[in-house]
Each structure stands twice: as structure tokens, then as C-alpha cells.
mmCIF file of C-alpha atoms in Angstrom:
data_model
loop_
_atom_site.group_PDB
_atom_site.id
_atom_site.type_symbol
_atom_site.label_atom_id
_atom_site.label_comp_id
_atom_site.label_asym_id
_atom_site.label_seq_id
_atom_site.Cartn_x
_atom_site.Cartn_y
_atom_site.Cartn_z
ATOM 1 C CA UNK M 1 3.156 118.189 5.708
ATOM 2 C CA UNK M 2 3.496 115.628 2.981
ATOM 3 C CA UNK M 3 7.278 115.904 3.151
ATOM 4 C CA UNK M 4 7.219 115.261 6.910
ATOM 5 C CA UNK M 5 4.906 112.297 6.438
ATOM 6 C CA UNK M 6 7.192 110.820 3.792
ATOM 7 C CA UNK M 7 10.160 111.302 6.103
ATOM 8 C CA UNK M 8 8.378 109.456 8.899
ATOM 9 C CA UNK M 9 7.494 106.575 6.521
ATOM 10 C CA UNK M 10 11.121 106.353 5.368
ATOM 11 C CA UNK M 11 12.363 106.267 8.955
ATOM 12 C CA UNK M 12 9.841 103.508 9.814
ATOM 13 C CA UNK M 13 11.032 101.472 6.818
ATOM 14 C CA UNK M 14 14.657 101.783 7.903
ATOM 15 C CA UNK M 15 13.728 100.801 11.467
ATOM 16 C CA UNK M 16 11.731 97.812 10.239
ATOM 17 C CA UNK M 17 14.605 96.625 8.085
ATOM 18 C CA UNK M 18 17.053 96.919 10.951
ATOM 19 C CA UNK M 19 14.743 94.940 13.235
ATOM 20 C CA UNK M 20 13.665 92.285 10.757
ATOM 21 C CA UNK M 21 17.038 91.435 9.262
ATOM 22 C CA UNK M 22 18.536 90.096 12.517
ATOM 23 C CA UNK M 23 15.408 88.008 13.042
ATOM 24 C CA UNK M 24 15.645 86.602 9.528
ATOM 25 C CA UNK M 25 19.293 85.774 10.101
ATOM 26 C CA UNK M 26 18.225 83.505 12.938
ATOM 27 C CA UNK M 27 15.077 82.037 11.363
ATOM 28 C CA UNK M 28 16.271 81.305 7.839
ATOM 29 C CA UNK M 29 18.837 78.642 8.799
ATOM 30 C CA UNK M 30 16.205 76.907 10.914
ATOM 31 C CA UNK M 31 13.652 77.052 8.094
ATOM 32 C CA UNK M 32 16.240 75.741 5.676
ATOM 33 C CA UNK M 33 16.962 72.799 7.929
ATOM 34 C CA UNK M 34 13.258 72.065 8.401
ATOM 35 C CA UNK M 35 12.325 71.973 4.707
ATOM 36 C CA UNK M 36 15.545 70.771 3.119
ATOM 37 C CA UNK M 37 15.390 67.496 1.162
ATOM 38 C CA UNK M 38 18.163 65.439 -0.424
ATOM 39 C CA UNK M 39 16.793 66.273 -3.880
ATOM 40 C CA UNK M 40 17.060 70.036 -3.522
ATOM 41 C CA UNK M 41 19.804 70.647 -0.958
ATOM 42 C CA UNK M 42 23.167 71.096 -2.633
ATOM 43 C CA UNK M 43 25.066 72.869 0.129
ATOM 44 C CA UNK M 44 24.713 73.996 3.707
ATOM 45 C CA UNK M 45 24.510 77.703 4.530
ATOM 46 C CA UNK M 46 27.752 79.124 5.831
ATOM 47 C CA UNK M 47 26.227 79.895 9.216
ATOM 48 C CA UNK M 48 25.267 76.228 9.690
ATOM 49 C CA UNK M 49 28.656 74.940 8.604
ATOM 50 C CA UNK M 50 30.406 77.286 11.018
ATOM 51 C CA UNK M 51 28.013 76.486 13.853
ATOM 52 C CA UNK M 52 28.956 72.813 13.763
ATOM 53 C CA UNK M 53 26.988 69.778 14.995
ATOM 54 C CA UNK M 54 25.646 71.322 18.208
ATOM 55 C CA UNK M 55 23.480 73.958 16.488
ATOM 56 C CA UNK M 56 22.212 71.483 13.905
ATOM 57 C CA UNK M 57 21.348 69.019 16.613
ATOM 58 C CA UNK M 58 19.373 71.653 18.525
ATOM 59 C CA UNK M 59 17.533 72.574 15.338
ATOM 60 C CA UNK M 60 16.761 68.927 14.690
ATOM 61 C CA UNK M 61 15.400 68.311 18.179
ATOM 62 C CA UNK M 62 13.771 71.678 18.970
ATOM 63 C CA UNK M 63 12.612 73.027 15.615
ATOM 64 C CA UNK M 64 11.601 69.826 13.814
ATOM 65 C CA UNK M 65 10.545 67.730 16.809
ATOM 66 C CA UNK M 66 13.068 65.042 16.046
ATOM 67 C CA UNK M 67 11.578 64.277 12.603
ATOM 68 C CA UNK M 68 14.863 64.992 10.824
ATOM 69 C CA UNK M 69 17.667 62.472 10.952
ATOM 70 C CA UNK M 70 21.348 63.293 10.627
ATOM 71 C CA UNK M 71 23.445 61.324 8.136
ATOM 72 C CA UNK M 72 26.092 58.966 9.483
ATOM 73 C CA UNK M 73 28.903 61.367 8.632
ATOM 74 C CA UNK M 74 27.324 64.066 10.795
ATOM 75 C CA UNK M 75 28.813 62.555 13.943
ATOM 76 C CA UNK M 76 32.374 63.222 12.843
ATOM 77 C CA UNK M 77 31.562 66.790 11.776
ATOM 78 C CA UNK M 78 32.281 66.285 8.059
ATOM 79 C CA UNK M 79 28.873 67.504 6.928
ATOM 80 C CA UNK M 80 26.130 69.725 8.242
ATOM 81 C CA UNK M 81 23.302 68.766 5.900
ATOM 82 C CA UNK M 82 20.146 67.697 7.713
ATOM 83 C CA UNK M 83 18.429 64.905 5.807
ATOM 84 C CA UNK M 84 14.742 64.287 6.614
ATOM 85 C CA UNK M 85 13.600 60.685 6.776
ATOM 86 C CA UNK M 86 10.542 58.911 8.124
ATOM 87 C CA UNK M 87 10.468 57.998 11.797
ATOM 88 C CA UNK M 88 11.971 54.567 12.338
ATOM 89 C CA UNK M 89 10.350 54.214 15.752
ATOM 90 C CA UNK M 90 6.740 54.605 14.615
ATOM 91 C CA UNK M 91 4.191 51.991 15.597
ATOM 92 C CA UNK M 92 3.271 51.320 11.964
ATOM 93 C CA UNK M 93 6.868 50.400 11.151
ATOM 94 C CA UNK M 94 7.152 48.210 14.247
ATOM 95 C CA UNK M 95 3.884 46.440 13.380
ATOM 96 C CA UNK M 96 5.128 45.833 9.858
ATOM 97 C CA UNK M 97 8.415 44.401 11.129
ATOM 98 C CA UNK M 98 6.825 42.304 13.916
ATOM 99 C CA UNK M 99 3.422 41.163 12.629
ATOM 100 C CA UNK M 100 3.058 38.101 14.874
ATOM 101 C CA UNK M 101 3.891 39.912 18.129
ATOM 102 C CA UNK M 102 1.665 42.798 17.087
ATOM 103 C CA UNK M 103 -1.216 40.454 16.346
ATOM 104 C CA UNK M 104 -0.830 38.492 19.598
ATOM 105 C CA UNK M 105 -1.002 41.675 21.638
ATOM 106 C CA UNK M 106 -3.930 43.159 19.753
ATOM 107 C CA UNK M 107 -5.914 39.900 19.806
ATOM 108 C CA UNK M 108 -5.492 39.362 23.542
ATOM 109 C CA UNK M 109 -6.320 42.930 24.565
ATOM 110 C CA UNK M 110 -9.154 43.172 22.048
ATOM 111 C CA UNK M 111 -11.017 40.053 23.116
ATOM 112 C CA UNK M 112 -10.645 40.818 26.821
ATOM 113 C CA UNK M 113 -11.799 44.413 26.255
ATOM 114 C CA UNK M 114 -14.773 43.251 24.222
ATOM 115 C CA UNK M 115 -15.854 40.973 27.071
ATOM 116 C CA UNK M 116 -15.482 43.828 29.558
ATOM 117 C CA UNK M 117 -17.656 45.960 27.311
ATOM 118 C CA UNK M 118 -20.282 43.224 27.130
ATOM 119 C CA UNK M 119 -20.298 42.689 30.894
ATOM 120 C CA UNK M 120 -20.067 46.263 32.169
ATOM 121 C CA UNK M 121 -21.895 48.237 29.477
ATOM 122 C CA UNK M 122 -24.256 45.908 27.621
ATOM 123 C CA UNK M 123 -25.240 43.665 30.539
ATOM 124 C CA UNK M 124 -24.630 46.466 33.097
ATOM 125 C CA UNK M 125 -22.916 44.112 35.528
ATOM 126 C CA UNK M 126 -21.517 45.883 38.620
ATOM 127 C CA UNK M 127 -17.730 45.902 38.800
ATOM 128 C CA UNK M 128 -17.846 43.963 42.085
ATOM 129 C CA UNK M 129 -19.730 41.165 40.309
ATOM 130 C CA UNK M 130 -17.468 40.989 37.257
ATOM 131 C CA UNK M 131 -17.089 37.429 35.934
ATOM 132 C CA UNK M 132 -13.311 36.949 35.857
ATOM 133 C CA UNK M 133 -13.589 33.374 34.552
ATOM 134 C CA UNK M 134 -15.418 34.709 31.538
ATOM 135 C CA UNK M 135 -12.764 37.417 31.119
ATOM 136 C CA UNK M 136 -10.070 34.735 31.254
ATOM 137 C CA UNK M 137 -11.955 32.765 28.604
ATOM 138 C CA UNK M 138 -11.804 35.615 26.112
ATOM 139 C CA UNK M 139 -8.235 36.632 26.904
ATOM 140 C CA UNK M 140 -6.918 33.078 26.449
ATOM 141 C CA UNK M 141 -9.057 32.480 23.359
ATOM 142 C CA UNK M 142 -7.830 35.744 21.861
ATOM 143 C CA UNK M 143 -4.188 34.887 22.516
ATOM 144 C CA UNK M 144 -4.210 31.280 21.295
ATOM 145 C CA UNK M 145 -6.748 31.227 18.489
ATOM 146 C CA UNK M 146 -7.150 34.790 17.228
ATOM 147 C CA UNK M 147 -3.557 35.815 17.872
ATOM 148 C CA UNK M 148 -1.712 32.639 16.918
ATOM 149 C CA UNK M 149 -3.796 30.318 14.743
ATOM 150 C CA UNK M 150 -5.556 33.081 12.844
ATOM 151 C CA UNK M 151 -2.225 34.693 11.973
ATOM 152 C CA UNK M 152 -0.875 31.317 10.829
ATOM 153 C CA UNK M 153 -3.595 30.556 8.324
ATOM 154 C CA UNK M 154 -4.714 34.027 7.239
ATOM 155 C CA UNK M 155 -1.215 35.354 6.612
ATOM 156 C CA UNK M 156 1.262 32.514 6.285
ATOM 157 C CA UNK M 157 -0.985 29.907 4.617
ATOM 158 C CA UNK M 158 -2.954 32.313 2.448
ATOM 159 C CA UNK M 159 0.291 33.935 1.305
ATOM 160 C CA UNK M 160 1.400 30.560 -0.057
ATOM 161 C CA UNK M 161 -1.953 29.645 -1.583
ATOM 162 C CA UNK M 162 -2.704 32.997 -3.197
ATOM 163 C CA UNK M 163 -0.711 35.837 -4.748
ATOM 164 C CA UNK M 164 -1.930 38.232 -2.060
ATOM 165 C CA UNK M 165 0.890 40.786 -2.300
ATOM 166 C CA UNK M 166 0.281 41.563 -5.970
ATOM 167 C CA UNK M 167 -3.423 42.192 -5.382
ATOM 168 C CA UNK M 168 -3.352 43.996 -2.042
ATOM 169 C CA UNK M 169 -0.578 46.411 -3.048
ATOM 170 C CA UNK M 170 -2.651 47.884 -5.888
ATOM 171 C CA UNK M 171 -4.847 50.987 -5.691
ATOM 172 C CA UNK M 172 -8.536 50.195 -5.185
ATOM 173 C CA UNK M 173 -9.420 51.166 -8.751
ATOM 174 C CA UNK M 174 -6.898 48.644 -10.114
ATOM 175 C CA UNK M 175 -8.133 45.938 -7.758
ATOM 176 C CA UNK M 176 -11.630 46.175 -9.227
ATOM 177 C CA UNK M 177 -10.186 45.475 -12.684
ATOM 178 C CA UNK M 178 -7.936 42.608 -11.570
ATOM 179 C CA UNK M 179 -9.846 39.450 -12.533
ATOM 180 C CA UNK M 180 -7.427 36.881 -11.078
ATOM 181 C CA UNK M 181 -7.028 38.984 -7.930
ATOM 182 C CA UNK M 182 -10.802 39.192 -7.427
ATOM 183 C CA UNK M 183 -11.124 35.427 -7.867
ATOM 184 C CA UNK M 184 -8.401 34.926 -5.271
ATOM 185 C CA UNK M 185 -10.255 37.354 -2.982
ATOM 186 C CA UNK M 186 -13.444 35.303 -3.343
ATOM 187 C CA UNK M 187 -11.534 32.070 -2.650
ATOM 188 C CA UNK M 188 -9.908 33.523 0.490
ATOM 189 C CA UNK M 189 -13.283 34.743 1.730
ATOM 190 C CA UNK M 190 -14.937 31.351 1.159
ATOM 191 C CA UNK M 191 -12.068 29.523 2.841
ATOM 192 C CA UNK M 192 -12.102 31.857 5.835
ATOM 193 C CA UNK M 193 -15.866 31.491 6.290
ATOM 194 C CA UNK M 194 -15.426 27.718 6.256
ATOM 195 C CA UNK M 195 -12.714 27.978 8.935
ATOM 196 C CA UNK M 196 -14.898 30.271 11.030
ATOM 197 C CA UNK M 197 -17.829 27.878 10.801
ATOM 198 C CA UNK M 198 -15.989 24.582 11.279
ATOM 199 C CA UNK M 199 -13.021 25.523 13.496
ATOM 200 C CA UNK M 200 -13.549 28.920 15.113
ATOM 201 C CA UNK M 201 -17.005 28.323 16.601
ATOM 202 C CA UNK M 202 -16.361 24.823 18.024
ATOM 203 C CA UNK M 203 -12.996 25.991 19.392
ATOM 204 C CA UNK M 204 -14.709 28.851 21.195
ATOM 205 C CA UNK M 205 -17.203 26.502 22.839
ATOM 206 C CA UNK M 206 -14.450 24.077 23.849
ATOM 207 C CA UNK M 207 -12.495 26.954 25.423
ATOM 208 C CA UNK M 208 -15.655 28.015 27.201
ATOM 209 C CA UNK M 209 -16.228 24.508 28.581
ATOM 210 C CA UNK M 210 -12.599 24.331 29.751
ATOM 211 C CA UNK M 211 -12.661 27.708 31.525
ATOM 212 C CA UNK M 212 -16.012 27.045 33.160
ATOM 213 C CA UNK M 213 -15.233 23.446 34.099
ATOM 214 C CA UNK M 214 -16.178 22.432 37.640
ATOM 215 C CA UNK M 215 -13.173 22.890 39.930
ATOM 216 C CA UNK M 216 -14.492 20.156 42.221
ATOM 217 C CA UNK M 217 -14.333 17.475 39.520
ATOM 218 C CA UNK M 218 -11.099 18.748 38.012
ATOM 219 C CA UNK M 219 -10.201 19.550 34.416
ATOM 220 C CA UNK M 220 -11.131 16.766 31.972
ATOM 221 C CA UNK M 221 -10.113 17.495 28.349
ATOM 222 C CA UNK M 222 -12.430 14.856 26.881
ATOM 223 C CA UNK M 223 -15.388 16.204 28.829
ATOM 224 C CA UNK M 224 -14.636 19.785 27.805
ATOM 225 C CA UNK M 225 -14.421 18.810 24.147
ATOM 226 C CA UNK M 226 -17.658 16.830 24.314
ATOM 227 C CA UNK M 227 -19.515 19.606 26.126
ATOM 228 C CA UNK M 228 -18.148 22.259 23.755
ATOM 229 C CA UNK M 229 -19.174 20.330 20.634
ATOM 230 C CA UNK M 230 -22.686 19.850 22.020
ATOM 231 C CA UNK M 231 -23.062 23.594 22.595
ATOM 232 C CA UNK M 232 -21.677 24.286 19.125
ATOM 233 C CA UNK M 233 -24.209 21.979 17.504
ATOM 234 C CA UNK M 234 -27.100 23.356 19.542
ATOM 235 C CA UNK M 235 -26.344 26.983 18.573
ATOM 236 C CA UNK M 236 -25.055 26.372 15.044
ATOM 237 C CA UNK M 237 -28.040 27.732 13.132
ATOM 238 C CA UNK M 238 -28.182 31.083 14.892
ATOM 239 C CA UNK M 239 -24.398 31.438 15.129
ATOM 240 C CA UNK M 240 -23.895 30.660 11.430
ATOM 241 C CA UNK M 241 -26.504 33.201 10.350
ATOM 242 C CA UNK M 242 -24.887 35.935 12.430
ATOM 243 C CA UNK M 243 -21.409 34.902 11.337
ATOM 244 C CA UNK M 244 -22.243 35.220 7.629
ATOM 245 C CA UNK M 245 -23.932 38.595 8.113
ATOM 246 C CA UNK M 246 -20.832 40.028 9.762
ATOM 247 C CA UNK M 247 -17.856 38.237 8.249
ATOM 248 C CA UNK M 248 -18.830 37.931 4.588
ATOM 249 C CA UNK M 249 -18.557 41.690 3.906
ATOM 250 C CA UNK M 250 -15.786 42.102 6.477
ATOM 251 C CA UNK M 251 -13.602 39.463 4.819
ATOM 252 C CA UNK M 252 -13.921 41.156 1.441
ATOM 253 C CA UNK M 253 -12.369 44.263 2.991
ATOM 254 C CA UNK M 254 -9.807 42.504 5.191
ATOM 255 C CA UNK M 255 -8.393 40.451 2.322
ATOM 256 C CA UNK M 256 -8.077 43.533 0.116
ATOM 257 C CA UNK M 257 -5.822 45.664 2.336
ATOM 258 C CA UNK M 258 -2.001 45.268 2.448
ATOM 259 C CA UNK M 259 -0.914 42.043 4.107
ATOM 260 C CA UNK M 260 0.640 43.580 7.229
ATOM 261 C CA UNK M 261 -2.644 45.429 7.898
ATOM 262 C CA UNK M 262 -4.874 42.403 7.317
ATOM 263 C CA UNK M 263 -5.273 41.259 10.905
ATOM 264 C CA UNK M 264 -5.240 44.708 12.574
ATOM 265 C CA UNK M 265 -8.112 45.760 10.291
ATOM 266 C CA UNK M 266 -9.867 42.482 11.014
ATOM 267 C CA UNK M 267 -9.592 43.120 14.745
ATOM 268 C CA UNK M 268 -11.702 46.264 14.386
ATOM 269 C CA UNK M 269 -14.643 44.198 13.140
ATOM 270 C CA UNK M 270 -13.778 41.360 15.483
ATOM 271 C CA UNK M 271 -14.088 43.633 18.510
ATOM 272 C CA UNK M 272 -17.782 44.213 17.789
ATOM 273 C CA UNK M 273 -18.324 40.548 16.939
ATOM 274 C CA UNK M 274 -16.588 39.401 20.125
ATOM 275 C CA UNK M 275 -18.675 41.756 22.249
ATOM 276 C CA UNK M 276 -21.807 40.221 20.719
ATOM 277 C CA UNK M 277 -20.495 36.685 21.213
ATOM 278 C CA UNK M 278 -19.637 37.491 24.817
ATOM 279 C CA UNK M 279 -23.100 38.889 25.506
ATOM 280 C CA UNK M 280 -24.980 36.121 23.689
ATOM 281 C CA UNK M 281 -22.907 32.999 24.316
ATOM 282 C CA UNK M 282 -20.365 33.499 27.114
ATOM 283 C CA UNK M 283 -22.538 33.125 30.192
ATOM 284 C CA UNK M 284 -22.250 30.141 32.460
#
């Protein structure tokens, strides 16, 4: 009985080997292509070299989801090595290469979305009664001030005034030990709070006066500026208190991250702040 059992086990082993080997012959080249790196790949398996570009291309697109990139010489069939690289079409890379366009888009959509949130969710305004003038106020303010001016002074000007790259590129533990970098962080935060208090708030109220100006009397820049400054002065105490509570800690974080992430990270906090500003200050 034991001899028969052993014979059956041996036959099962032989059958398993005959079934598994063909499967491995197909899978191994694909696995090799998926995990190969320039540091460890010295040659291409014979089956890949014989298969030519078409098989490698299918492996690149079907097995690895397009994450592997072929070297330039692949097109003429001189090599079959699949070299993995990072995706050049990722949003993070695009945002890093086009910071101004990225910031303009985020700022406009963010401020308009924050106003929609304030109107529809916080104030529970019916969609049919949505205040489109107010929505236009935030979209235009987000594009011009938050998207354009804020990028100009927080990235371009601060980059010239402070050595931001050296500080922001460090690990967090090293930042806490960087005395000059921490002093520059404090100076950037103080300067930004001054800009928020003396430029941001009055600009918002002037934009508000311009958007809500009486169509019957026409648009009068001087009147909009005068009306906006009056509103700014009347609400300064409450606005300044809220501004410092939100933006003092937020600035310490925003000015510590890498430069190309500075404004996108800031927009996360700004979304909540804008929703509050819309609910508290944006009504007619």
C-alpha cells in the first residue's frame, strides 16, 4: 500500500512539474521586466531578445500599467531592456514645472467652491436662490489676488529675500535645528501676516464693493475703493483676531514645506478660511 501511495505521489510531482514549467516560462520574463532596474539588470533574457519590441511593449503596457519606460534605443530594436522610471505625466510633476498656472487654477476653483459651500451648506440657501454675484466675487478674487499676487510675493519675492530652498528641502528634524532657517521662517510669517492684514483684507472688501456695485449708477472705481475701505475699517478688529488665529500657525507650516508645494498646501487652509469669510462677510 505504501509503495502504491509513493508511486501516486511521484506521478503527481511529475504532472505538477510538467504543468508548472510552461507557466513559469511565460511568467518569468514578465516578472523580470516588471522588477528590473538599471542597477541590477545586466542582460535581457534570451526569450525577450528574440521576441523583439512588440512583446516588450505589451509587457510594458499590460503587465506594468505603463509605469515602465523604454530607452531611446528600444525603438530601433537594438536593445530589449525595460528601464523603469517615474511617470513624467503625473500631476505632481506638472505642478512643479508650472507653478503659476497650477496656482491660478487652484485659487480660482478653491475660492468659488468655498463660497458655494458657504451658501448651499452653511447658510442652506436653495440652489434656485444662489447668489451668483457673490460667487463671481470669490472666483475673481481667487484668480487675481490669491492666484496671481499671492504667488508673486510668497514665492518669487520671498525666494529673493530668504534662502527658502535650503530650509524647506531639509527633513523636519534638521529644520528644527536650523537657527538661521527658523529665523527666516519667523520673518516670512510676520511679513505674510502684515500683508494679510494691510493688503488682503482691504482688497477683499474693495472687490466686494465692485462686484456688488449698483448697476443703475454704473461702476465707479473711486466709490468702490472708498466703500471697501470703510467696510475694512469697520470690521478690522474681528477680522484681525480671526486672521491671526488661523494664519499664524498655518503660515509656520506653509513656509516650511518645499517651495513648489507652498501655495497648494496653503490653499487647503485657505479653503476653510474662505468659506468662513464668505459666510461672515460676503453678503450684500
